[in-house]
């Protein structure tokens, strides 16, 4: 059984991760500050560390640097805010570490945990396509026909959800929970607003409104 250390000071997020990992057969422990995370990860009892950046005591970057300076090679999956992804990528060295933008769906985190535990050997889909629309999950770039399109982090996450379910009607609530995770307000019209942004950038005909139900991605 793989043992995962979760360093996260937000109780509901730590509980969300712990519950999911246990249901998938992992042993888990939670620490809620940076110093405890560093000590526990260096102790050698864990196979992987899920490390929040915003931790009291030492932040996640300091914990990671301290561990690497001590030659502790435990694989690390960093939890970071979507708007800090670029800083996070810059802070990662080599291929030993990975990051997960918050908010996330549990399945996305689980895929990264499994990948890191397998030493990064597992092959992962990195390009999603539907007709002439494609998303590169590594470079975070979208391609619509022969145009390369810049998407914000949220737009990208929404496009990714559509591309993972091509042709399928996705309800607003479903899109909210997939893209905005545990942070969403169910009364919000944020999905409609972001669908508009995507239509503007990718072409209006790619996302159909299905009245009373939600939205559907169609191949152009
Ligand atoms: Ca935090």
Tab-separated table of C-alpha atoms and ligand atoms in Angstrom:
chain	number	residue	atom	x	y	z
A	1	UNK	CA	0.000	0.000	0.000
A	2	UNK	CA	1.418	3.399	-0.948
A	3	UNK	CA	1.655	5.960	1.825
A	4	UNK	CA	0.848	9.560	0.972
A	5	UNK	CA	1.612	12.537	3.175
A	6	UNK	CA	-0.819	15.429	2.699
A	7	UNK	CA	0.510	18.864	3.736
A	8	UNK	CA	-2.510	21.168	3.585
A	9	UNK	CA	-3.746	23.649	6.175
A	10	UNK	CA	-7.281	23.980	4.821
A	11	UNK	CA	-9.192	21.294	6.669
A	12	UNK	CA	-11.895	20.740	4.051
A	13	UNK	CA	-9.345	20.329	1.260
A	14	UNK	CA	-7.172	17.993	3.348
A	15	UNK	CA	-10.271	15.929	4.207
A	16	UNK	CA	-11.367	15.870	0.543
A	17	UNK	CA	-7.960	14.531	-0.550
A	18	UNK	CA	-7.631	12.084	2.329
A	19	UNK	CA	-11.093	10.601	1.805
A	20	UNK	CA	-10.473	10.129	-1.918
A	21	UNK	CA	-7.042	8.575	-1.490
A	22	UNK	CA	-8.255	6.162	1.192
A	23	UNK	CA	-11.154	5.106	-1.021
A	24	UNK	CA	-8.537	4.299	-3.661
A	25	UNK	CA	-6.454	2.125	-1.358
A	26	UNK	CA	-3.785	4.566	-0.167
A	27	UNK	CA	-2.625	5.041	3.403
A	28	UNK	CA	-2.589	8.738	4.319
A	29	UNK	CA	-1.477	11.183	6.967
A	30	UNK	CA	-2.199	14.915	7.145
A	31	UNK	CA	0.024	17.697	8.451
A	32	UNK	CA	-1.091	21.324	8.448
A	33	UNK	CA	2.089	23.366	8.567
A	34	UNK	CA	5.325	23.538	6.611
A	35	UNK	CA	7.745	22.493	9.359
A	36	UNK	CA	5.744	19.374	10.168
A	37	UNK	CA	5.581	18.596	6.438
A	38	UNK	CA	9.351	18.858	6.093
A	39	UNK	CA	10.015	16.690	9.168
A	40	UNK	CA	7.492	14.007	8.206
A	41	UNK	CA	8.580	13.868	4.556
A	42	UNK	CA	12.252	13.587	5.560
A	43	UNK	CA	11.404	10.780	7.998
A	44	UNK	CA	11.146	8.251	5.182
A	45	UNK	CA	7.729	6.838	6.077
A	46	UNK	CA	5.989	8.136	2.963
A	47	UNK	CA	6.082	7.328	-0.746
A	48	UNK	CA	4.734	10.661	-1.951
A	49	UNK	CA	4.069	14.162	-0.630
A	50	UNK	CA	1.091	16.320	-1.656
A	51	UNK	CA	2.307	19.786	-0.762
A	52	UNK	CA	0.211	22.945	-0.583
A	53	UNK	CA	2.155	26.145	-1.363
A	54	UNK	CA	0.301	28.351	1.114
A	55	UNK	CA	1.254	26.710	4.408
A	56	UNK	CA	1.986	28.400	7.752
A	57	UNK	CA	5.503	28.101	9.165
A	58	UNK	CA	7.331	27.380	5.902
A	59	UNK	CA	5.594	27.697	2.567
A	60	UNK	CA	5.513	24.786	0.150
A	61	UNK	CA	8.409	26.103	-1.965
A	62	UNK	CA	10.626	26.366	1.141
A	63	UNK	CA	9.664	22.852	2.200
A	64	UNK	CA	10.498	21.507	-1.243
A	65	UNK	CA	13.850	23.325	-1.367
A	66	UNK	CA	14.756	22.128	2.130
A	67	UNK	CA	13.911	18.524	1.275
A	68	UNK	CA	15.919	18.589	-1.946
A	69	UNK	CA	18.860	20.263	-0.162
A	70	UNK	CA	18.795	17.353	2.308
A	71	UNK	CA	18.747	14.906	-0.617
A	72	UNK	CA	15.259	13.675	0.264
A	73	UNK	CA	14.006	12.398	-3.081
A	74	UNK	CA	10.342	11.766	-2.248
A	75	UNK	CA	8.089	12.568	-5.247
A	76	UNK	CA	6.108	15.753	-4.654
A	77	UNK	CA	2.814	16.932	-6.128
A	78	UNK	CA	2.355	20.636	-5.399
A	79	UNK	CA	-1.049	22.226	-4.905
A	80	UNK	CA	-1.099	25.739	-6.279
A	81	UNK	CA	-3.580	28.485	-7.133
A	82	UNK	CA	-4.439	28.552	-10.843
A	83	UNK	CA	-3.125	32.089	-11.161
A	84	UNK	CA	0.283	31.039	-9.742
A	85	UNK	CA	0.859	28.151	-12.133
A	86	UNK	CA	3.665	29.930	-13.980
A	87	UNK	CA	5.601	30.655	-10.761
A	88	UNK	CA	5.090	27.071	-9.711
A	89	UNK	CA	6.367	25.622	-12.964
A	90	UNK	CA	9.420	27.876	-12.680
A	91	UNK	CA	10.044	26.597	-9.147
A	92	UNK	CA	10.013	22.935	-10.149
A	93	UNK	CA	13.330	21.389	-11.003
A	94	UNK	CA	13.627	18.424	-13.318
A	95	UNK	CA	10.929	15.816	-13.655
A	96	UNK	CA	10.607	14.603	-10.070
A	97	UNK	CA	7.823	16.974	-9.175
A	98	UNK	CA	4.415	17.868	-10.491
A	99	UNK	CA	1.743	20.408	-9.670
A	100	UNK	CA	-2.030	20.512	-9.432
A	101	UNK	CA	-3.817	23.853	-9.875
A	102	UNK	CA	-6.549	24.543	-7.306
A	103	UNK	CA	-9.417	23.977	-7.392
A	104	UNK	CA	-9.130	20.502	-8.865
A	105	UNK	CA	-11.225	17.428	-9.314
A	106	UNK	CA	-10.103	14.472	-7.268
A	107	UNK	CA	-9.555	12.315	-10.384
A	108	UNK	CA	-7.046	14.819	-11.738
A	109	UNK	CA	-5.041	14.703	-8.531
A	110	UNK	CA	-5.251	10.910	-8.398
A	111	UNK	CA	-3.864	10.649	-11.946
A	112	UNK	CA	-0.867	12.791	-10.951
A	113	UNK	CA	-0.296	10.858	-7.740
A	114	UNK	CA	-0.298	7.553	-9.633
A	115	UNK	CA	1.984	8.951	-12.323
A	116	UNK	CA	4.538	10.188	-9.759
A	117	UNK	CA	4.421	6.941	-7.809
A	118	UNK	CA	5.204	5.038	-10.997
A	119	UNK	CA	8.284	7.248	-11.488
A	120	UNK	CA	6.696	9.162	-14.365
A	121	UNK	CA	6.860	6.141	-16.663
A	122	UNK	CA	3.118	5.853	-17.200
A	123	UNK	CA	2.006	7.430	-20.458
A	124	UNK	CA	-0.577	10.121	-20.059
A	125	UNK	CA	-2.768	11.705	-22.705
A	126	UNK	CA	-1.325	15.134	-23.264
A	127	UNK	CA	-3.311	16.357	-26.274
A	128	UNK	CA	-7.106	16.310	-26.395
A	129	UNK	CA	-8.829	16.824	-29.736
A	130	UNK	CA	-12.333	17.283	-31.142
A	131	UNK	CA	-12.458	17.921	-34.894
A	132	UNK	CA	-9.910	20.641	-35.608
A	133	UNK	CA	-9.870	21.864	-32.012
A	134	UNK	CA	-7.054	20.627	-29.805
A	135	UNK	CA	-5.695	21.339	-26.354
A	136	UNK	CA	-2.162	20.551	-25.318
A	137	UNK	CA	-2.267	19.809	-21.583
A	138	UNK	CA	1.501	20.191	-21.203
A	139	UNK	CA	2.002	23.538	-22.921
A	140	UNK	CA	-1.521	24.760	-21.941
A	141	UNK	CA	-2.089	25.914	-25.546
A	142	UNK	CA	-5.247	25.644	-27.599
A	143	UNK	CA	-5.341	25.231	-31.355
A	144	UNK	CA	-8.532	26.028	-33.294
A	145	UNK	CA	-8.038	25.136	-36.960
A	146	UNK	CA	-4.740	26.771	-37.840
A	147	UNK	CA	-4.968	29.403	-35.106
A	148	UNK	CA	-3.171	29.133	-31.788
A	149	UNK	CA	-5.406	30.594	-29.112
A	150	UNK	CA	-4.408	31.931	-25.706
A	151	UNK	CA	-6.790	30.900	-22.967
A	152	UNK	CA	-6.885	32.018	-19.359
A	153	UNK	CA	-6.499	29.273	-16.759
A	154	UNK	CA	-10.261	29.013	-16.181
A	155	UNK	CA	-11.041	29.082	-19.888
A	156	UNK	CA	-8.504	26.333	-20.387
A	157	UNK	CA	-10.024	24.224	-17.617
A	158	UNK	CA	-13.496	24.686	-19.097
A	159	UNK	CA	-12.277	23.803	-22.597
A	160	UNK	CA	-10.515	20.754	-21.151
A	161	UNK	CA	-13.754	19.569	-19.528
A	162	UNK	CA	-15.600	19.912	-22.850
A	163	UNK	CA	-12.845	18.089	-24.728
A	164	UNK	CA	-12.889	15.230	-22.240
A	165	UNK	CA	-16.616	14.774	-22.995
A	166	UNK	CA	-17.044	15.609	-26.706
A	167	UNK	CA	-20.610	15.510	-27.998
A	168	UNK	CA	-21.982	15.049	-24.512
A	169	UNK	CA	-24.406	17.520	-22.915
A	170	UNK	CA	-22.796	18.944	-19.791
A	171	UNK	CA	-25.067	20.588	-17.233
A	172	UNK	CA	-24.075	23.924	-15.680
A	173	UNK	CA	-23.745	22.303	-12.249
A	174	UNK	CA	-21.490	19.635	-13.725
A	175	UNK	CA	-19.265	22.252	-15.344
A	176	UNK	CA	-19.179	24.269	-12.131
A	177	UNK	CA	-18.055	21.328	-10.045
A	178	UNK	CA	-15.527	20.171	-12.670
A	179	UNK	CA	-13.938	23.535	-13.347
A	180	UNK	CA	-14.551	25.534	-10.174
A	181	UNK	CA	-14.284	22.497	-7.875
A	182	UNK	CA	-15.374	22.828	-4.271
A	183	UNK	CA	-15.239	26.619	-4.539
A	184	UNK	CA	-18.364	27.216	-6.564
A	185	UNK	CA	-21.534	29.101	-5.741
A	186	UNK	CA	-24.380	27.080	-7.312
A	187	UNK	CA	-26.352	30.263	-8.117
A	188	UNK	CA	-23.515	31.780	-10.112
A	189	UNK	CA	-23.741	32.478	-13.852
A	190	UNK	CA	-19.981	32.102	-14.205
A	191	UNK	CA	-20.362	29.090	-16.517
A	192	UNK	CA	-22.429	31.075	-19.028
A	193	UNK	CA	-19.935	33.919	-18.873
A	194	UNK	CA	-16.980	31.598	-19.548
A	195	UNK	CA	-18.810	29.735	-22.309
A	196	UNK	CA	-19.215	33.129	-23.976
A	197	UNK	CA	-15.484	33.783	-23.617
A	198	UNK	CA	-14.672	30.405	-25.144
A	199	UNK	CA	-17.079	30.917	-28.039
A	200	UNK	CA	-15.461	34.252	-28.756
A	201	UNK	CA	-11.986	32.741	-28.781
A	202	UNK	CA	-12.616	29.338	-30.357
A	203	UNK	CA	-15.574	30.033	-32.652
A	204	UNK	CA	-19.231	30.353	-31.645
A	205	UNK	CA	-20.418	27.190	-33.376
A	206	UNK	CA	-18.191	24.854	-31.368
A	207	UNK	CA	-20.248	25.013	-28.190
A	208	UNK	CA	-23.970	24.438	-28.566
A	209	UNK	CA	-26.548	25.508	-26.014
A	210	UNK	CA	-28.922	22.653	-25.238
A	211	UNK	CA	-31.977	24.421	-23.846
A	212	UNK	CA	-32.861	23.583	-20.278
A	213	UNK	CA	-29.924	21.163	-20.076
A	214	UNK	CA	-26.559	22.785	-20.568
A	215	UNK	CA	-23.842	22.896	-23.198
A	216	UNK	CA	-22.286	20.516	-25.687
A	217	UNK	CA	-19.013	20.598	-27.598
A	218	UNK	CA	-19.404	19.733	-31.277
A	219	UNK	CA	-16.748	19.013	-33.888
A	220	UNK	CA	-16.211	21.752	-36.488
B	1	LIG	CA1	-3.094	26.684	2.198
